[in-house]
mmCIF file of C-alpha atoms in Angstrom:
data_model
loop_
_atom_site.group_PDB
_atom_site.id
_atom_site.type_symbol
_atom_site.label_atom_id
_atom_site.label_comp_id
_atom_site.label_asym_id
_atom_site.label_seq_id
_atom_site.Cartn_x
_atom_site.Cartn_y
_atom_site.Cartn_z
ATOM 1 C CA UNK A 1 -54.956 -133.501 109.257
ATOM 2 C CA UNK A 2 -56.565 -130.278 108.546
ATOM 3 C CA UNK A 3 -57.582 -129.598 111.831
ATOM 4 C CA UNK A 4 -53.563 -130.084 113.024
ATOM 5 C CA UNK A 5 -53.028 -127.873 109.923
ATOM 6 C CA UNK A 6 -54.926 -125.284 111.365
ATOM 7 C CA UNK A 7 -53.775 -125.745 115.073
ATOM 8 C CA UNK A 8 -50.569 -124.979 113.777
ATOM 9 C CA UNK A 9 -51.480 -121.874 111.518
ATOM 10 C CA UNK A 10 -52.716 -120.504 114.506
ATOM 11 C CA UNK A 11 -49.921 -120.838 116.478
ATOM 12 C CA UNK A 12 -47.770 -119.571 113.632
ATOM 13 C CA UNK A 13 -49.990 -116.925 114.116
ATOM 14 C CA UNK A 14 -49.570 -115.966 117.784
ATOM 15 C CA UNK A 15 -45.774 -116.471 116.834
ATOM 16 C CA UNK A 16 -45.580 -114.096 114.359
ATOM 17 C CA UNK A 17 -47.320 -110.942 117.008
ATOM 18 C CA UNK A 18 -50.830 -111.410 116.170
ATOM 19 C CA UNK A 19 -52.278 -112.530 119.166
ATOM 20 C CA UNK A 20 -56.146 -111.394 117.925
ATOM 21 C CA UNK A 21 -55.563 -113.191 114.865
ATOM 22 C CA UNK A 22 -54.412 -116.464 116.522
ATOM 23 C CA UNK A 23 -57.184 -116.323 119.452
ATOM 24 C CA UNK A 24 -59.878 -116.142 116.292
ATOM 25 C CA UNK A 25 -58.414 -119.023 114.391
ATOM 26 C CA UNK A 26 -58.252 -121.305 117.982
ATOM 27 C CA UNK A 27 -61.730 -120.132 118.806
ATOM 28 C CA UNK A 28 -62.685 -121.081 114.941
ATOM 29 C CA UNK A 29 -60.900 -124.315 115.140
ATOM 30 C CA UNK A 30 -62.829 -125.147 118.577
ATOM 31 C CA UNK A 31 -66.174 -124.666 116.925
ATOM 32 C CA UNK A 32 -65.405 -127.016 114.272
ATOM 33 C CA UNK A 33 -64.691 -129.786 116.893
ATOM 34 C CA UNK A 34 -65.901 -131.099 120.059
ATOM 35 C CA UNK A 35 -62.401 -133.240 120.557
ATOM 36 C CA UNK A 36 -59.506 -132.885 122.746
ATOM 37 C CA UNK A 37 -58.059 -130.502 120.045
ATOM 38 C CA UNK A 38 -61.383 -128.342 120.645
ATOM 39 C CA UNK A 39 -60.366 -128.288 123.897
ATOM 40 C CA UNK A 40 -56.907 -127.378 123.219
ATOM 41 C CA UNK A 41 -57.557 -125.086 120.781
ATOM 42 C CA UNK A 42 -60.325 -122.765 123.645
ATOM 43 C CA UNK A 43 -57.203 -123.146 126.363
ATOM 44 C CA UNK A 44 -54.862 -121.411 123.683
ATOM 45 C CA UNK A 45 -57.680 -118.928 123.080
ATOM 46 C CA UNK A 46 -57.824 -118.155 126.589
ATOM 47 C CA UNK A 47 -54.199 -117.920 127.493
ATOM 48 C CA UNK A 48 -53.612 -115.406 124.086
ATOM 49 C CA UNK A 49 -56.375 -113.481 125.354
ATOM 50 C CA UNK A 50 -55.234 -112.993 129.070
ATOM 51 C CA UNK A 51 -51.925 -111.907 127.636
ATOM 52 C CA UNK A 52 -53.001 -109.700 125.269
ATOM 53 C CA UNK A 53 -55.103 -107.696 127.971
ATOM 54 C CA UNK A 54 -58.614 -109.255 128.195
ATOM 55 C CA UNK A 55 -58.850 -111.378 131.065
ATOM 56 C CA UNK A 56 -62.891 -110.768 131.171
ATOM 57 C CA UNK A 57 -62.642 -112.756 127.217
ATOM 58 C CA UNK A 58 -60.149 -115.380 128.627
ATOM 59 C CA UNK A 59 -62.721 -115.834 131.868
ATOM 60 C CA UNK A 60 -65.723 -116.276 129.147
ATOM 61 C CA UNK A 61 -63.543 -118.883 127.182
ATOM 62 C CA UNK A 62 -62.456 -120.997 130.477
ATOM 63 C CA UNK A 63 -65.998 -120.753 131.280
ATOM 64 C CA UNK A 64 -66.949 -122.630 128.105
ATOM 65 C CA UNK A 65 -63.547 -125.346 129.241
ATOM 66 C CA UNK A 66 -64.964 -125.660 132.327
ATOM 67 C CA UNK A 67 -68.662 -126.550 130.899
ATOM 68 C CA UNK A 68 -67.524 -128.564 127.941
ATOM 69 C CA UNK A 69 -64.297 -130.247 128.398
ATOM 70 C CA UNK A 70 -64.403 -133.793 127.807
ATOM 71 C CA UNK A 71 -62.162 -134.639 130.826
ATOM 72 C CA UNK A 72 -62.831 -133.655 135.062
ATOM 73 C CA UNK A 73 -59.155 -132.396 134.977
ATOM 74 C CA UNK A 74 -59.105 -130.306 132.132
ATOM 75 C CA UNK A 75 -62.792 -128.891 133.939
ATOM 76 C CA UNK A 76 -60.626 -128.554 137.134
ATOM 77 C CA UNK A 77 -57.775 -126.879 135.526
ATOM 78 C CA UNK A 78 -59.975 -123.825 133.814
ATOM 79 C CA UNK A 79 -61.913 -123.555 137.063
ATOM 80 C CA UNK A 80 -58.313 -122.688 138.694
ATOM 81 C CA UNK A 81 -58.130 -120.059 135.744
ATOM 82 C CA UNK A 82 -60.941 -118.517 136.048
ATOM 83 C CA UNK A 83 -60.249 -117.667 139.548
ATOM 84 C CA UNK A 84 -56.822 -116.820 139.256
ATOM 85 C CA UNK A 85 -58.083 -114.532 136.517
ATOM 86 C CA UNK A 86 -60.878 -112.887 138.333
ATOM 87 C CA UNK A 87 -59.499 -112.466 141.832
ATOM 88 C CA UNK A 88 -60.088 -109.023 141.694
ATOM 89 C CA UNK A 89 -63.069 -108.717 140.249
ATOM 90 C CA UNK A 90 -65.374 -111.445 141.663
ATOM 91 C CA UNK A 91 -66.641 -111.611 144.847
ATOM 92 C CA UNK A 92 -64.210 -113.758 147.033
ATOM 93 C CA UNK A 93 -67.400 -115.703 148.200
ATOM 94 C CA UNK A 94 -68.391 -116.919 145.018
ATOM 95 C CA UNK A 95 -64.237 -117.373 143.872
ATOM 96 C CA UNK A 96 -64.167 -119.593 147.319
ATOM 97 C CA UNK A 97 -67.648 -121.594 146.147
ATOM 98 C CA UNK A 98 -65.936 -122.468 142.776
ATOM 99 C CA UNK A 99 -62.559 -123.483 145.052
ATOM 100 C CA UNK A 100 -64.090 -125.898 147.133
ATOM 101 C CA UNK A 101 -64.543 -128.905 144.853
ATOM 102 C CA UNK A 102 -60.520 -128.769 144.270
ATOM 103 C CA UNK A 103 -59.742 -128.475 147.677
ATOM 104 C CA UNK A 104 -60.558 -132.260 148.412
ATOM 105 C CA UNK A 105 -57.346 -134.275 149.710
ATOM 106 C CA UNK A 106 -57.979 -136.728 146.608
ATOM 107 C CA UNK A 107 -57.677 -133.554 143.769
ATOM 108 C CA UNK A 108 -54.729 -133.727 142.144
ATOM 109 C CA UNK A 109 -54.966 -129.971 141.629
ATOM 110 C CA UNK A 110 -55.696 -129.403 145.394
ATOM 111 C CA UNK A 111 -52.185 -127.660 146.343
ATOM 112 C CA UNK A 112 -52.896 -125.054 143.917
ATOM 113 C CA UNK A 113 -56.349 -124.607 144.750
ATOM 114 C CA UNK A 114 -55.210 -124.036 149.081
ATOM 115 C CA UNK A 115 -52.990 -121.416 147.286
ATOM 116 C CA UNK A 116 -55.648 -119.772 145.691
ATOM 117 C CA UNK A 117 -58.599 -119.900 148.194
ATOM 118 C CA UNK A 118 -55.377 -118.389 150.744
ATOM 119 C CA UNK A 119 -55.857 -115.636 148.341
ATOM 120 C CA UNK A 120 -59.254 -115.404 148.071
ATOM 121 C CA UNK A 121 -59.121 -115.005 152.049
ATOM 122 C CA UNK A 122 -56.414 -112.273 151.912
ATOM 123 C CA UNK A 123 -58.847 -110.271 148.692
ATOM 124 C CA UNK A 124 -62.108 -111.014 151.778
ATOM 125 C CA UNK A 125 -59.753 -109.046 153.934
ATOM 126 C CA UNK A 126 -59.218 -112.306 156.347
ATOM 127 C CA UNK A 127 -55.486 -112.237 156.850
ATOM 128 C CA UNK A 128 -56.140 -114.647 159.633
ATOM 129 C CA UNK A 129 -57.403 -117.553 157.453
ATOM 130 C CA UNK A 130 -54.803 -116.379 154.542
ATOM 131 C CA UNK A 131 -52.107 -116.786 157.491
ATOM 132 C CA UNK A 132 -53.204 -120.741 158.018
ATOM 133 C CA UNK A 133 -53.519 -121.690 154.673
ATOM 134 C CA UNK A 134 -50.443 -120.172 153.748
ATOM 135 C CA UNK A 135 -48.583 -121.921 156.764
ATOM 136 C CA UNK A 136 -50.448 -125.012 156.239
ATOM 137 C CA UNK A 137 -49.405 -125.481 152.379
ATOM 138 C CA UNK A 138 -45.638 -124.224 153.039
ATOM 139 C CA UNK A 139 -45.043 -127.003 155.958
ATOM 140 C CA UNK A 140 -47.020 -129.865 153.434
ATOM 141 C CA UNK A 141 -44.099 -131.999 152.309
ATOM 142 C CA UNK A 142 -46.355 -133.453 149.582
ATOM 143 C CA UNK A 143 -47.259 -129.933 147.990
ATOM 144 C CA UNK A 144 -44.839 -128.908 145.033
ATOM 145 C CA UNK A 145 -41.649 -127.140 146.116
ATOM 146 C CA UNK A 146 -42.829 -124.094 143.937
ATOM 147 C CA UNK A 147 -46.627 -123.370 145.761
ATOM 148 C CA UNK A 148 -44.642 -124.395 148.882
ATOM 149 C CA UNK A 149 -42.126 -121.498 148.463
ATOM 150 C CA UNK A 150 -44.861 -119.228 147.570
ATOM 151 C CA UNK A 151 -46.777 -120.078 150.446
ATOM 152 C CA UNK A 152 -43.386 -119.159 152.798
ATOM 153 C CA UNK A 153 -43.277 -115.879 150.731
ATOM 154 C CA UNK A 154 -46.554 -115.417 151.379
ATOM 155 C CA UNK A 155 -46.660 -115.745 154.945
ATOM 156 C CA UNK A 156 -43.702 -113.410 155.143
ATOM 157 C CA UNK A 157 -45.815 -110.821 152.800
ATOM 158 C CA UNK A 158 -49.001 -110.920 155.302
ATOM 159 C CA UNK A 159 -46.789 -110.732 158.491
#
């Protein structure tokens, strides 16, 4: 109960325009637990922090997800943060290295991973590559509509 109490104090929190405030009650909260609400609590962290302007403090905190988190998925799904968050900043080869465990045909998060690494190829300057996984994920009937339609975008964008 008083962990939910504080969940939701910190969300009242980040509600109320005080988006430092909340991200130091959820990091607070996660050090008092090593749960699923732990976990919960560092992905709200994160997100507050990459809003409010510090992506390099929301990278640290999905660094600690993707070290800690009790399930692969939830791993998976900061991993895909982190790179999203640092695409500019890190070099594309390491970005790529951290990709390549998603892109497997059996990863539920792989369609968002080929979007990324398609990125990561257009930030190593290798429009070629970009070009083929950008056509490759916008004629996959199984990806999601939404990273399909990106991916058609995309392709457009590149030329």
């Amino acid at each position: 109960m008083a962990q939910g109490d504080a969940f939701v104090q910190a969300l009242v929190l980040a509600g109320n325009g005080k988006p430092h405030d909340a991200a130091d009650a959820f990091a607070s909260l996660a050090q008092g637990t090593d749960d699923g609400i732990g976990t919960l609590a560092l992905f709200n962290q994160a997100s507050i922090l990459a809003e409010s302007g510090e992506p390099g403090e929301a990278v640290k905190v999905y660094e600690t997800i993707a070290k800690t988190a009790p399930q692969k998925a939830l791993r998976d799904i900061a991993v895909l943060s982190i790179v999203a968050l640092s695409l500019e900043t890190v070099d594309p080869a390491e970005s790529q290295a951290r990709l390549e465990p998603l892109l497997a045909d059996d990863n539920p998060f792989r369609f968002s991973a080929r979007e990324l690494s398609a990125l990561v190829a257009l930030r190593a300057g290798d429009k070629a590559k970009a070009r083929e996984l950008f056509k490759a994920l916008s004629e996959d009937q199984a990806a999601p509509s939404g990273v399909r339609g990106r991916a058609q975008e995309m392709l457009l964008a590149v030329g």
